[in-house]
Structures are given as C-alpha cells and as structure tokens.
Short mmCIF file of N, CA and C in Angstrom, two decimals:
data_model
loop_
_atom_site.label_atom_id
_atom_site.label_comp_id
_atom_site.label_asym_id
_atom_site.label_seq_id
_atom_site.Cartn_x
_atom_site.Cartn_y
_atom_site.Cartn_z
N UNK A 1 0.84 -1.17 0.00
CA UNK A 1 0.00 0.00 0.00
C UNK A 1 0.89 1.24 0.00
N UNK A 2 0.59 2.19 -0.85
CA UNK A 2 1.36 3.41 -0.96
C UNK A 2 0.73 4.52 -0.11
N UNK A 3 1.54 5.18 0.68
CA UNK A 3 1.04 6.30 1.50
C UNK A 3 0.90 7.54 0.63
N UNK A 4 -0.15 8.27 0.85
CA UNK A 4 -0.40 9.50 0.12
C UNK A 4 -0.64 10.62 1.11
N UNK A 5 -0.07 11.77 0.84
CA UNK A 5 -0.30 12.92 1.71
C UNK A 5 -1.27 13.86 1.04
N UNK A 6 -2.29 14.23 1.77
CA UNK A 6 -3.29 15.17 1.28
C UNK A 6 -3.51 16.22 2.34
N UNK A 7 -3.56 17.47 1.95
CA UNK A 7 -3.81 18.55 2.89
C UNK A 7 -5.11 19.23 2.53
N UNK A 8 -6.00 19.30 3.50
CA UNK A 8 -7.26 20.02 3.34
C UNK A 8 -7.25 21.15 4.36
N UNK A 9 -7.55 22.33 3.92
CA UNK A 9 -7.56 23.47 4.82
C UNK A 9 -8.94 24.10 4.86
N UNK A 10 -9.36 24.46 6.05
CA UNK A 10 -10.66 25.08 6.23
C UNK A 10 -10.54 26.60 6.14
N UNK A 11 -9.43 27.14 6.57
CA UNK A 11 -9.14 28.57 6.59
C UNK A 11 -10.05 29.37 7.53
N UNK A 12 -10.70 28.70 8.45
CA UNK A 12 -11.50 29.35 9.47
C UNK A 12 -11.19 28.69 10.80
N UNK A 13 -11.27 29.46 11.86
CA UNK A 13 -11.08 28.91 13.19
C UNK A 13 -12.46 28.66 13.77
N UNK A 14 -12.71 27.43 14.15
CA UNK A 14 -13.98 27.07 14.76
C UNK A 14 -13.78 26.89 16.25
N UNK A 15 -14.81 27.20 17.02
CA UNK A 15 -14.78 26.88 18.42
C UNK A 15 -14.54 28.05 19.36
N UNK A 16 -14.42 29.26 18.87
CA UNK A 16 -14.25 30.40 19.76
C UNK A 16 -15.63 30.86 20.22
N UNK A 17 -15.83 30.92 21.50
CA UNK A 17 -17.14 31.23 22.06
C UNK A 17 -17.68 32.58 21.58
N UNK A 18 -16.84 33.53 21.40
CA UNK A 18 -17.31 34.87 21.02
C UNK A 18 -17.59 35.00 19.52
N UNK A 19 -17.39 33.94 18.74
CA UNK A 19 -17.54 34.06 17.29
C UNK A 19 -18.54 33.10 16.67
N UNK A 20 -19.31 32.41 17.45
CA UNK A 20 -20.16 31.47 16.76
C UNK A 20 -21.06 30.67 17.65
N UNK A 21 -21.41 29.50 17.17
CA UNK A 21 -22.38 28.66 17.87
C UNK A 21 -21.85 28.14 19.20
N UNK A 22 -22.77 27.65 20.03
CA UNK A 22 -22.39 27.04 21.30
C UNK A 22 -21.71 25.70 21.09
N UNK A 23 -21.47 25.01 22.18
CA UNK A 23 -20.72 23.75 22.12
C UNK A 23 -21.38 22.72 21.21
N UNK A 24 -22.69 22.57 21.31
CA UNK A 24 -23.37 21.58 20.48
C UNK A 24 -23.28 21.98 19.01
N UNK A 25 -23.47 23.25 18.71
CA UNK A 25 -23.36 23.73 17.33
C UNK A 25 -21.96 23.56 16.77
N UNK A 26 -20.95 23.86 17.60
CA UNK A 26 -19.55 23.67 17.16
C UNK A 26 -19.27 22.21 16.88
N UNK A 27 -19.74 21.34 17.78
CA UNK A 27 -19.52 19.91 17.58
C UNK A 27 -20.12 19.47 16.24
N UNK A 28 -21.34 19.87 15.97
CA UNK A 28 -22.00 19.46 14.73
C UNK A 28 -21.28 19.99 13.50
N UNK A 29 -20.82 21.23 13.55
CA UNK A 29 -20.09 21.81 12.42
C UNK A 29 -18.78 21.04 12.20
N UNK A 30 -18.05 20.81 13.28
CA UNK A 30 -16.77 20.09 13.15
C UNK A 30 -16.98 18.65 12.70
N UNK A 31 -18.00 17.99 13.23
CA UNK A 31 -18.28 16.61 12.82
C UNK A 31 -18.59 16.56 11.33
N UNK A 32 -19.36 17.52 10.84
CA UNK A 32 -19.66 17.58 9.41
C UNK A 32 -18.39 17.80 8.59
N UNK A 33 -17.50 18.66 9.09
CA UNK A 33 -16.24 18.92 8.38
C UNK A 33 -15.37 17.66 8.32
N UNK A 34 -15.27 16.95 9.45
CA UNK A 34 -14.49 15.71 9.45
C UNK A 34 -15.09 14.69 8.50
N UNK A 35 -16.41 14.57 8.48
CA UNK A 35 -17.06 13.63 7.56
C UNK A 35 -16.78 13.99 6.11
N UNK A 36 -16.88 15.28 5.78
CA UNK A 36 -16.65 15.72 4.40
C UNK A 36 -15.20 15.49 4.00
N UNK A 37 -14.27 15.85 4.88
CA UNK A 37 -12.85 15.66 4.58
C UNK A 37 -12.54 14.17 4.41
N UNK A 38 -13.09 13.35 5.29
CA UNK A 38 -12.86 11.90 5.20
C UNK A 38 -13.41 11.34 3.89
N UNK A 39 -14.58 11.77 3.52
CA UNK A 39 -15.18 11.31 2.26
C UNK A 39 -14.29 11.72 1.08
N UNK A 40 -13.76 12.95 1.12
CA UNK A 40 -12.92 13.45 0.02
C UNK A 40 -11.63 12.65 -0.17
N UNK A 41 -11.10 12.14 0.93
CA UNK A 41 -9.83 11.41 0.83
C UNK A 41 -9.98 9.90 1.01
N UNK A 42 -11.21 9.43 1.14
CA UNK A 42 -11.44 8.00 1.24
C UNK A 42 -11.04 7.38 2.56
N UNK A 43 -11.19 8.12 3.64
CA UNK A 43 -10.87 7.62 4.98
C UNK A 43 -12.11 7.65 5.86
N UNK A 44 -11.99 7.12 7.05
CA UNK A 44 -13.09 7.19 8.00
C UNK A 44 -12.95 8.48 8.82
N UNK A 45 -14.07 9.10 9.20
CA UNK A 45 -14.00 10.37 9.94
C UNK A 45 -13.18 10.29 11.22
N UNK A 46 -13.24 9.20 11.94
CA UNK A 46 -12.48 9.10 13.20
C UNK A 46 -10.98 9.19 12.97
N UNK A 47 -10.50 8.64 11.87
CA UNK A 47 -9.07 8.72 11.55
C UNK A 47 -8.67 10.15 11.20
N UNK A 48 -9.51 10.84 10.44
CA UNK A 48 -9.23 12.24 10.09
C UNK A 48 -9.20 13.09 11.36
N UNK A 49 -10.15 12.86 12.26
CA UNK A 49 -10.20 13.61 13.52
C UNK A 49 -8.95 13.33 14.36
N UNK A 50 -8.55 12.07 14.42
CA UNK A 50 -7.39 11.69 15.23
C UNK A 50 -6.11 12.34 14.70
N UNK A 51 -5.93 12.29 13.40
CA UNK A 51 -4.73 12.89 12.79
C UNK A 51 -4.73 14.40 13.01
N UNK A 52 -5.89 15.01 12.88
CA UNK A 52 -6.01 16.46 13.11
C UNK A 52 -5.66 16.81 14.55
N UNK A 53 -6.14 16.01 15.49
CA UNK A 53 -5.86 16.26 16.90
C UNK A 53 -4.36 16.14 17.19
N UNK A 54 -3.73 15.11 16.67
CA UNK A 54 -2.30 14.92 16.89
C UNK A 54 -1.52 16.09 16.29
N UNK A 55 -1.88 16.52 15.09
CA UNK A 55 -1.20 17.67 14.46
C UNK A 55 -1.39 18.92 15.30
N UNK A 56 -2.58 19.12 15.84
CA UNK A 56 -2.85 20.29 16.69
C UNK A 56 -1.97 20.25 17.95
N UNK A 57 -1.91 19.10 18.59
CA UNK A 57 -1.09 18.95 19.81
C UNK A 57 0.38 19.18 19.49
N UNK A 58 0.87 18.58 18.43
CA UNK A 58 2.27 18.73 18.04
C UNK A 58 2.61 20.20 17.73
N UNK A 59 1.68 20.88 17.07
CA UNK A 59 1.90 22.29 16.73
C UNK A 59 1.90 23.18 17.97
N UNK A 60 1.18 22.77 18.99
CA UNK A 60 1.05 23.56 20.23
C UNK A 60 2.26 23.42 21.14
N UNK A 61 3.12 22.47 20.87
CA UNK A 61 4.28 22.23 21.76
C UNK A 61 5.34 23.26 21.59
#
C-alpha cells in the first residue's frame, strides 16, 4: 500500500465562544467537516479527527 499525503484546509477557526455557535453547534459543524474531509480522501472520519488532533497537539508544543 502506498502512503499519500493530502492537505485540506478550512481557513477558518472554529470553536471560539465569542464568534459562533455554542458547544453543540460547534460539535455538529466540526463533525460535518471531518465527515466531508474523510469522504474526500477515502478515509473514515475518526481517523481524520485523530490525525487532526495529533497535528494540533504537536503544533502547540
């Protein structure tokens, strides 16, 4: 199996309380984004979310 790198960018920051929906609304928006990104690259949403979380943590260090 050949590994492929794909980058998808949203170009918006989600989750800031002063800029948008509450926690439930943010969750739904993000879940939809993960589903769409996963569909675009042929992966499962949980894997896309996990990779995104790891990248976020690594970037924050």
